[in-house]
PDB file of C-alpha atoms in Angstrom:
ATOM      1  CA  MET Y   1       0.322  -0.386  -0.051  1.00 48.00           C
ATOM      2  CA  THR Y   2       1.950   3.049  -0.894  1.00 62.00           C
ATOM      3  CA  GLY Y   3      -1.162   5.865   0.798  1.00 68.00           C
ATOM      4  CA  VAL Y   4      -5.090   6.064   1.474  1.00 74.00           C
ATOM      5  CA  GLY Y   5      -7.456   6.437  -1.634  1.00 80.00           C
ATOM      6  CA  TYR Y   6     -10.603   8.140   0.131  1.00 86.00           C
ATOM      7  CA  LEU Y   7     -11.929   8.610   2.829  1.00 89.00           C
ATOM      8  CA  GLU Y   8     -16.212   9.034   2.952  1.00 90.00           C
ATOM      9  CA  LEU Y   9     -18.192  10.120   5.696  1.00 89.00           C
ATOM     10  CA  GLU Y  10     -21.724  10.510   6.256  1.00 87.00           C
ATOM     11  CA  ALA Y  11     -22.987  13.250   6.559  1.00 89.00           C
ATOM     12  CA  PRO Y  12     -26.182  15.203   7.888  1.00 89.00           C
ATOM     13  CA  ASP Y  13     -25.727  18.430   5.730  1.00 91.00           C
ATOM     14  CA  VAL Y  14     -23.632  17.909   3.065  1.00 93.00           C
ATOM     15  CA  ALA Y  15     -24.563  21.556   2.225  1.00 93.00           C
ATOM     16  CA  ALA Y  16     -22.876  22.510   5.895  1.00 94.00           C
ATOM     17  CA  SER Y  17     -19.851  19.891   6.102  1.00 94.00           C
ATOM     18  CA  VAL Y  18     -18.988  20.734   2.813  1.00 96.00           C
ATOM     19  CA  GLY Y  19     -18.525  24.604   4.161  1.00 96.00           C
ATOM     20  CA  PHE Y  20     -16.479  23.858   6.546  1.00 95.00           C
ATOM     21  CA  TYR Y  21     -13.692  21.647   5.260  1.00 95.00           C
ATOM     22  CA  GLU Y  22     -13.946  24.510   2.558  1.00 96.00           C
ATOM     23  CA  LYS Y  23     -13.391  27.063   5.082  1.00 95.00           C
ATOM     24  CA  VAL Y  24     -11.568  25.105   7.928  1.00 93.00           C
ATOM     25  CA  LEU Y  25      -9.567  22.702   5.405  1.00 92.00           C
ATOM     26  CA  GLY Y  26      -8.549  24.129   2.479  1.00 93.00           C
ATOM     27  CA  PHE Y  27     -10.697  20.996   0.469  1.00 95.00           C
ATOM     28  CA  GLU Y  28     -11.871  22.473  -3.052  1.00 96.00           C
ATOM     29  CA  VAL Y  29     -14.651  20.383  -4.687  1.00 97.00           C
ATOM     30  CA  GLN Y  30     -14.182  18.223  -7.667  1.00 96.00           C
ATOM     31  CA  SER Y  31     -18.200  17.601  -7.967  1.00 95.00           C
ATOM     32  CA  ARG Y  32     -21.897  17.007  -7.199  1.00 93.00           C
ATOM     33  CA  SER Y  33     -24.926  14.459  -7.306  1.00 90.00           C
ATOM     34  CA  GLU Y  34     -28.271  14.577  -5.841  1.00 84.00           C
ATOM     35  CA  SER Y  35     -28.625  11.579  -7.593  1.00 75.00           C
ATOM     36  CA  PRO Y  36     -28.920   8.486  -6.562  1.00 74.00           C
ATOM     37  CA  GLN Y  37     -26.625   9.995  -3.755  1.00 78.00           C
ATOM     38  CA  HIS Y  38     -26.890  13.601  -2.458  1.00 88.00           C
ATOM     39  CA  GLN Y  39     -22.648  13.335  -2.323  1.00 94.00           C
ATOM     40  CA  ALA Y  40     -20.861  15.879  -2.702  1.00 95.00           C
ATOM     41  CA  THR Y  41     -16.789  14.716  -3.497  1.00 96.00           C
ATOM     42  CA  MET Y  42     -13.372  17.278  -2.805  1.00 95.00           C
ATOM     43  CA  ARG Y  43      -8.901  16.389  -2.711  1.00 95.00           C
ATOM     44  CA  MET Y  44      -7.532  18.024  -0.641  1.00 90.00           C
ATOM     45  CA  ALA Y  45      -4.321  20.272  -1.802  1.00 85.00           C
ATOM     46  CA  SER Y  46      -2.151  17.802  -1.029  1.00 84.00           C
ATOM     47  CA  GLY Y  47      -4.250  15.675  -3.401  1.00 87.00           C
ATOM     48  CA  GLN Y  48      -5.963  12.852  -0.734  1.00 88.00           C
ATOM     49  CA  THR Y  49     -10.050  11.925  -1.228  1.00 92.00           C
ATOM     50  CA  LEU Y  50     -12.484  13.610   0.467  1.00 93.00           C
ATOM     51  CA  ILE Y  51     -16.313  11.985  -0.337  1.00 93.00           C
ATOM     52  CA  LEU Y  52     -19.487  13.054   1.938  1.00 93.00           C
ATOM     53  CA  THR Y  53     -23.084  11.565   1.120  1.00 91.00           C
ATOM     54  CA  GLN Y  54     -25.846  12.412   3.634  1.00 90.00           C
ATOM     55  CA  ALA Y  55     -27.284  10.211   5.833  1.00 86.00           C
ATOM     56  CA  PRO Y  56     -28.467  10.023   8.925  1.00 77.00           C
ATOM     57  CA  PHE Y  57     -24.835  10.434  11.525  1.00 66.00           C
ATOM     58  CA  SER Y  58     -24.867   8.019  13.607  1.00 64.00           C
ATOM     59  CA  PRO Y  59     -21.310   7.611  16.438  1.00 58.00           C
ATOM     60  CA  LYS Y  60     -22.162   3.938  15.998  1.00 60.00           C
ATOM     61  CA  GLY Y  61     -22.851   3.745  20.110  1.00 58.00           C
ATOM     62  CA  LEU Y  62     -19.262   6.540  20.746  1.00 59.00           C
ATOM     63  CA  VAL Y  63     -19.635   9.376  23.045  1.00 63.00           C
ATOM     64  CA  MET Y  64     -17.767  12.062  19.879  1.00 67.00           C
ATOM     65  CA  SER Y  65     -16.541  14.959  21.244  1.00 69.00           C
ATOM     66  CA  ARG Y  66     -13.081  16.860  21.055  1.00 68.00           C
ATOM     67  CA  LYS Y  67     -13.699  16.788  24.148  1.00 67.00           C
ATOM     68  CA  VAL Y  68     -13.678  13.568  24.681  1.00 67.00           C
ATOM     69  CA  PRO Y  69     -11.057  11.151  24.103  1.00 62.00           C
ATOM     70  CA  GLY Y  70     -11.653   8.754  21.452  1.00 69.00           C
ATOM     71  CA  PRO Y  71     -11.899   8.010  17.120  1.00 75.00           C
ATOM     72  CA  HIS Y  72     -11.225  11.066  15.275  1.00 81.00           C
ATOM     73  CA  ILE Y  73      -9.412  11.824  11.949  1.00 86.00           C
ATOM     74  CA  ALA Y  74      -5.879  13.853  11.668  1.00 87.00           C
ATOM     75  CA  PHE Y  75      -5.058  16.501   9.820  1.00 88.00           C
ATOM     76  CA  TYR Y  76      -1.283  17.670   9.614  1.00 87.00           C
ATOM     77  CA  VAL Y  77      -0.275  21.123   9.825  1.00 87.00           C
ATOM     78  CA  PRO Y  78       3.701  22.070   9.381  1.00 86.00           C
ATOM     79  CA  ALA Y  79       5.628  23.818  12.592  1.00 82.00           C
ATOM     80  CA  ALA Y  80       6.371  26.625  10.845  1.00 85.00           C
ATOM     81  CA  ASN Y  81       1.914  27.092  10.130  1.00 87.00           C
ATOM     82  CA  TRP Y  82       1.170  26.278  13.595  1.00 85.00           C
ATOM     83  CA  SER Y  83       0.136  29.927  14.844  1.00 87.00           C
ATOM     84  CA  SER Y  84      -1.446  31.311  11.612  1.00 91.00           C
ATOM     85  CA  ALA Y  85      -3.416  27.359  11.424  1.00 90.00           C
ATOM     86  CA  LEU Y  86      -4.886  28.920  15.169  1.00 89.00           C
ATOM     87  CA  ALA Y  87      -5.603  32.556  13.527  1.00 92.00           C
ATOM     88  CA  HIS Y  88      -7.579  30.645  10.925  1.00 94.00           C
ATOM     89  CA  LEU Y  89      -9.878  28.883  13.009  1.00 93.00           C
ATOM     90  CA  ASP Y  90     -10.287  32.242  15.598  1.00 94.00           C
ATOM     91  CA  THR Y  91     -10.612  34.011  12.409  1.00 95.00           C
ATOM     92  CA  LEU Y  92     -13.631  31.343  11.258  1.00 95.00           C
ATOM     93  CA  GLY Y  93     -15.139  31.188  14.967  1.00 94.00           C
ATOM     94  CA  ILE Y  94     -14.439  27.805  15.107  1.00 92.00           C
ATOM     95  CA  SER Y  95     -14.238  25.777  19.220  1.00 89.00           C
ATOM     96  CA  ARG Y  96     -10.799  23.746  19.890  1.00 89.00           C
ATOM     97  CA  GLY Y  97      -9.205  22.428  22.624  1.00 81.00           C
ATOM     98  CA  ASP Y  98      -7.387  20.041  23.221  1.00 70.00           C
ATOM     99  CA  ARG Y  99      -8.738  16.764  24.502  1.00 64.00           C
ATOM    100  CA  GLY Y 100      -4.756  16.461  27.856  1.00 58.00           C
ATOM    101  CA  ALA Y 101      -2.863  15.670  24.856  1.00 55.00           C
ATOM    102  CA  ALA Y 102      -0.167  18.456  25.541  1.00 51.00           C
ATOM    103  CA  LYS Y 103       1.141  16.710  28.996  1.00 50.00           C
ATOM    104  CA  GLU Y 104       2.847  14.133  25.986  1.00 53.00           C
ATOM    105  CA  ARG Y 105       3.813  16.772  23.247  1.00 54.00           C
ATOM    106  CA  HIS Y 106       7.608  18.394  23.387  1.00 58.00           C
ATOM    107  CA  GLU Y 107       8.620  21.671  23.237  1.00 59.00           C
ATOM    108  CA  GLY Y 108       7.050  23.432  19.054  1.00 59.00           C
ATOM    109  CA  GLN Y 109       4.744  20.039  19.043  1.00 67.00           C
ATOM    110  CA  GLY Y 110       1.085  21.136  18.661  1.00 74.00           C
ATOM    111  CA  GLY Y 111      -2.367  19.822  18.459  1.00 81.00           C
ATOM    112  CA  THR Y 112      -6.295  20.161  18.797  1.00 87.00           C
ATOM    113  CA  TYR Y 113      -9.312  19.212  18.355  1.00 88.00           C
ATOM    114  CA  MET Y 114     -12.676  20.584  16.987  1.00 91.00           C
ATOM    115  CA  ASP Y 115     -16.346  19.203  15.898  1.00 88.00           C
ATOM    116  CA  ASP Y 116     -16.750  18.695  12.145  1.00 90.00           C
ATOM    117  CA  PRO Y 117     -20.890  20.287  11.408  1.00 90.00           C
ATOM    118  CA  ALA Y 118     -21.820  15.984  11.196  1.00 86.00           C
ATOM    119  CA  GLY Y 119     -19.926  15.326  14.560  1.00 83.00           C
ATOM    120  CA  TYR Y 120     -17.072  14.134  13.572  1.00 86.00           C
ATOM    121  CA  VAL Y 121     -13.961  15.024  16.329  1.00 87.00           C
ATOM    122  CA  ILE Y 122     -10.875  17.090  13.879  1.00 90.00           C
ATOM    123  CA  GLN Y 123      -7.622  17.075  14.792  1.00 88.00           C
ATOM    124  CA  PHE Y 124      -5.084  19.242  14.053  1.00 88.00           C
ATOM    125  CA  ILE Y 125      -1.402  18.555  14.068  1.00 85.00           C
ATOM    126  CA  THR Y 126       2.320  18.682  13.961  1.00 83.00           C
ATOM    127  CA  ASP Y 127       4.016  15.897  14.776  1.00 72.00           C
ATOM    128  CA  GLY Y 128       4.174  12.066  13.482  1.00 62.00           C
ATOM    129  CA  MET Y 129       4.148  12.768  10.093  1.00 59.00           C
ATOM    130  CA  GLU Y 130       7.240  14.330   9.533  1.00 55.00           C
TER     131      GLU Y 130
END
């Protein structure tokens, strides 16, 4: 294997999720469809693909929140861009916080969590991708 082909997430409101992934994470819409299923295909600047499919979101029995440890999707932010990434979230009014992982970080590392409109936990992280 050489990488992830794509990631598909359920979204009760595809338009709201598209807005989040465009504004917060910089994804670009590649295509949208209404039939047979309401979907949006998006691409990240580095080439990864995200498919958002309209469906009622269900956490499958897991408590999912930026405030509770558990499943999440992490996006790498170079340490040199960390301050501007946090400022971008603040400008957009995106609530964010740490799940207690700060004690495990070293100088120059950063990590923060946020919730997307569908309820998925998203993380920005500086380490682990070098």
